[in-house]
GROMACS .gro file of C-alpha atoms in nm:
model
  163
    1MET     CA    1  -1.639  -2.416   6.111
    2GLU     CA    2  -1.291  -2.218   5.980
    3LEU     CA    3  -1.251  -1.846   6.100
    4LEU     CA    4  -1.149  -1.597   5.845
    5SER     CA    5  -0.970  -1.287   5.939
    6LEU     CA    6  -1.005  -0.977   5.700
    7ASN     CA    7  -0.789  -0.673   5.725
    8ASP     CA    8  -0.934  -0.286   5.785
    9PHE     CA    9  -1.038  -0.123   5.481
   10ARG     CA   10  -1.030   0.226   5.684
   11GLY     CA   11  -0.766   0.223   5.956
   12LYS     CA   12  -0.412   0.280   6.049
   13LYS     CA   13  -0.327  -0.080   5.986
   14SER     CA   14  -0.536  -0.109   5.663
   15VAL     CA   15  -0.443  -0.286   5.345
   16VAL     CA   16  -0.469   0.068   5.180
   17ASN     CA   17  -0.224   0.211   5.379
   18THR     CA   18   0.080  -0.015   5.279
   19LYS     CA   19   0.349   0.136   5.078
   20GLU     CA   20   0.310  -0.144   4.816
   21PHE     CA   21  -0.069  -0.127   4.792
   22LYS     CA   22   0.015   0.240   4.666
   23ASP     CA   23   0.261   0.176   4.451
   24PHE     CA   24   0.036  -0.094   4.253
   25VAL     CA   25  -0.214   0.199   4.238
   26LYS     CA   26   0.038   0.414   4.111
   27GLU     CA   27   0.150   0.146   3.828
   28GLU     CA   28  -0.260   0.120   3.732
   29ARG     CA   29  -0.330   0.416   3.695
   30ASN     CA   30  -0.002   0.459   3.492
   31ARG     CA   31  -0.104   0.187   3.228
   32VAL     CA   32  -0.423   0.366   3.206
   33ILE     CA   33  -0.356   0.710   3.144
   34TYR     CA   34  -0.099   0.592   2.799
   35LYS     CA   35  -0.345   0.394   2.698
   36LYS     CA   36  -0.391   0.463   2.368
   37TYR     CA   37  -0.694   0.298   2.146
   38ASP     CA   38  -0.763   0.302   1.791
   39MET     CA   39  -1.079   0.439   1.663
   40ASP     CA   40  -1.087   0.257   1.361
   41ILE     CA   41  -1.361  -0.038   1.418
   42ASN     CA   42  -1.241  -0.254   1.119
   43ILE     CA   43  -0.868  -0.254   1.311
   44ARG     CA   44  -0.827  -0.505   1.544
   45ASP     CA   45  -0.463  -0.595   1.616
   46LEU     CA   46  -0.320  -0.802   1.881
   47TYR     CA   47   0.062  -0.689   1.705
   48PRO     CA   48   0.177  -0.350   1.658
   49ILE     CA   49   0.171  -0.348   1.245
   50ASN     CA   50   0.565  -0.284   1.245
   51ILE     CA   51   0.664  -0.603   1.345
   52HIS     CA   52   0.605  -0.725   1.009
   53THR     CA   53   0.720  -0.342   0.810
   54ASP     CA   54   1.057  -0.358   1.021
   55ASN     CA   55   1.339  -0.533   0.826
   56LYS     CA   56   1.231  -0.526   0.507
   57ARG     CA   57   1.245  -0.420   0.179
   58GLU     CA   58   1.092  -0.094   0.123
   59GLU     CA   59   0.925  -0.152  -0.220
   60ASP     CA   60   0.759  -0.466  -0.062
   61VAL     CA   61   0.627  -0.225   0.284
   62GLU     CA   62   0.487  -0.031  -0.031
   63ARG     CA   63   0.310  -0.290  -0.184
   64PHE     CA   64   0.171  -0.400   0.134
   65ASN     CA   65   0.004  -0.082   0.189
   66GLN     CA   66  -0.146  -0.046  -0.139
   67LEU     CA   67  -0.265  -0.373  -0.087
   68ASN     CA   68  -0.421  -0.282   0.243
   69ILE     CA   69  -0.526   0.099   0.140
   70PHE     CA   70  -0.736  -0.121  -0.080
   71LEU     CA   71  -0.894  -0.397   0.107
   72LEU     CA   72  -1.026  -0.137   0.412
   73ASN     CA   73  -1.173   0.092   0.162
   74PHE     CA   74  -1.329  -0.188   0.022
   75ASN     CA   75  -1.626  -0.290   0.250
   76ASP     CA   76  -1.664  -0.203   0.559
   77ARG     CA   77  -1.738  -0.591   0.619
   78ILE     CA   78  -1.353  -0.670   0.542
   79ASN     CA   79  -1.120  -0.645   0.941
   80ARG     CA   80  -0.760  -0.633   0.972
   81ARG     CA   81  -0.621  -0.840   1.273
   82VAL     CA   82  -0.192  -0.853   1.291
   83THR     CA   83  -0.096  -1.139   1.421
   84LYS     CA   84   0.297  -1.295   1.491
   85LYS     CA   85   0.343  -1.495   1.164
   86GLU     CA   86   0.087  -1.249   0.938
   87ILE     CA   87  -0.200  -0.992   0.830
   88VAL     CA   88  -0.535  -1.197   0.833
   89TYR     CA   89  -0.807  -1.004   0.644
   90LYS     CA   90  -1.157  -1.149   0.761
   91LYS     CA   91  -1.504  -1.085   0.691
   92ASP     CA   92  -1.717  -0.974   0.985
   93LYS     CA   93  -1.448  -1.058   1.251
   94CYS     CA   94  -1.512  -1.452   1.158
   95ARG     CA   95  -1.374  -1.585   0.805
   96SER     CA   96  -1.064  -1.533   0.712
   97ILE     CA   97  -1.083  -1.415   0.363
   98LEU     CA   98  -0.736  -1.308   0.265
   99THR     CA   99  -0.389  -1.312   0.445
  100ILE     CA  100  -0.031  -1.168   0.405
  101GLN     CA  101   0.315  -1.225   0.436
  102ILE     CA  102   0.592  -1.008   0.413
  103SER     CA  103   0.920  -1.174   0.327
  104LYS     CA  104   1.245  -1.103   0.409
  105ARG     CA  105   1.336  -1.243   0.036
  106GLY     CA  106   1.156  -0.958  -0.150
  107TYR     CA  107   0.776  -1.039  -0.208
  108LEU     CA  108   0.462  -1.064  -0.036
  109LYS     CA  109   0.265  -1.402   0.024
  110VAL     CA  110  -0.096  -1.369  -0.022
  111PHE     CA  111  -0.272  -1.662   0.051
  112ALA     CA  112  -0.639  -1.680   0.005
  113LEU     CA  113  -0.940  -1.946  -0.017
  114PRO     CA  114  -1.034  -2.174  -0.310
  115CYS     CA  115  -1.241  -1.996  -0.513
  116ILE     CA  116  -1.022  -1.761  -0.618
  117GLU     CA  117  -0.969  -1.985  -0.857
  118LYS     CA  118  -1.274  -1.879  -1.066
  119TYR     CA  119  -1.114  -1.506  -1.122
  120ASP     CA  120  -0.719  -1.657  -1.174
  121PHE     CA  121  -0.727  -1.675  -1.596
  122LEU     CA  122  -0.341  -1.642  -1.545
  123HIS     CA  123  -0.303  -1.850  -1.354
  124LEU     CA  124  -0.068  -1.712  -1.144
  125PHE     CA  125  -0.216  -1.887  -0.812
  126LYS     CA  126  -0.056  -2.215  -0.644
  127THR     CA  127  -0.226  -2.465  -0.415
  128ILE     CA  128  -0.019  -2.482  -0.120
  129ALA     CA  129  -0.025  -2.846   0.042
  130LYS     CA  130  -0.189  -2.985   0.271
  131SER     CA  131   0.099  -3.031   0.619
  132ASN     CA  132   0.042  -2.644   0.636
  133CYS     CA  133  -0.270  -2.702   0.789
  134LYS     CA  134  -0.421  -2.324   0.669
  135PRO     CA  135  -0.757  -2.250   0.588
  136LEU     CA  136  -0.656  -2.080   0.310
  137GLU     CA  137  -0.530  -2.306   0.017
  138LYS     CA  138  -0.413  -2.032  -0.282
  139LEU     CA  139  -0.085  -1.892  -0.271
  140ILE     CA  140   0.052  -1.624  -0.473
  141LEU     CA  141   0.404  -1.457  -0.450
  142ILE     CA  142   0.439  -1.053  -0.549
  143LYS     CA  143   0.710  -0.985  -0.660
  144GLU     CA  144   0.664  -0.726  -0.875
  145ASP     CA  145   0.392  -0.430  -0.929
  146LYS     CA  146   0.248  -0.577  -1.250
  147ASP     CA  147   0.158  -0.889  -0.996
  148LEU     CA  148   0.046  -0.629  -0.777
  149LYS     CA  149  -0.220  -0.543  -1.043
  150TYR     CA  150  -0.358  -0.876  -1.078
  151LEU     CA  151  -0.313  -0.955  -0.796
  152ILE     CA  152  -0.575  -0.658  -0.708
  153GLU     CA  153  -0.779  -0.708  -0.997
  154THR     CA  154  -0.869  -1.049  -0.886
  155ILE     CA  155  -0.942  -1.004  -0.564
  156LYS     CA  156  -1.184  -0.724  -0.660
  157GLN     CA  157  -1.412  -0.982  -0.834
  158TYR     CA  158  -1.302  -1.214  -0.526
  159LEU     CA  159  -1.422  -1.059  -0.256
  160LYS     CA  160  -1.755  -0.990  -0.453
  161ASP     CA  161  -1.834  -1.337  -0.437
  162VAL     CA  162  -1.692  -1.393  -0.078
  163LEU     CA  163  -1.868  -1.047   0.078
   0.00000   0.00000   0.00000
């Protein structure tokens, strides 16, 4: 048989009256007070989006913003998640349908599912190597505004098929 001893929670020698506990309560309260919640249910970011947009070309960030607004306004079933390496757009918060990476070399990388080939009339989407272990196998590089316009037109048809 073991004997357990619990500290008093009400008396002068209680855990609540210690300096460490009072400091802990202040820290927890301050943490809760300054939390900010984004009320947009379609955006569930694990990291702040500025980790991808800081120290990048202004044109690429503007192209990304146009693409981001288009994707989030296209359908309520599309959700965005910012991970450490890329920005992922998911269907119903479970299946990845697009990912975007902003490169320091002056372009956007957009990955998509293989079914986008049906709508890629100019054959700008390239197949990436299987060794990358990405579920999205098609890649297009967005270097100019005409590439972005083509991508948006292709994605309109692609998303109707995927959703």
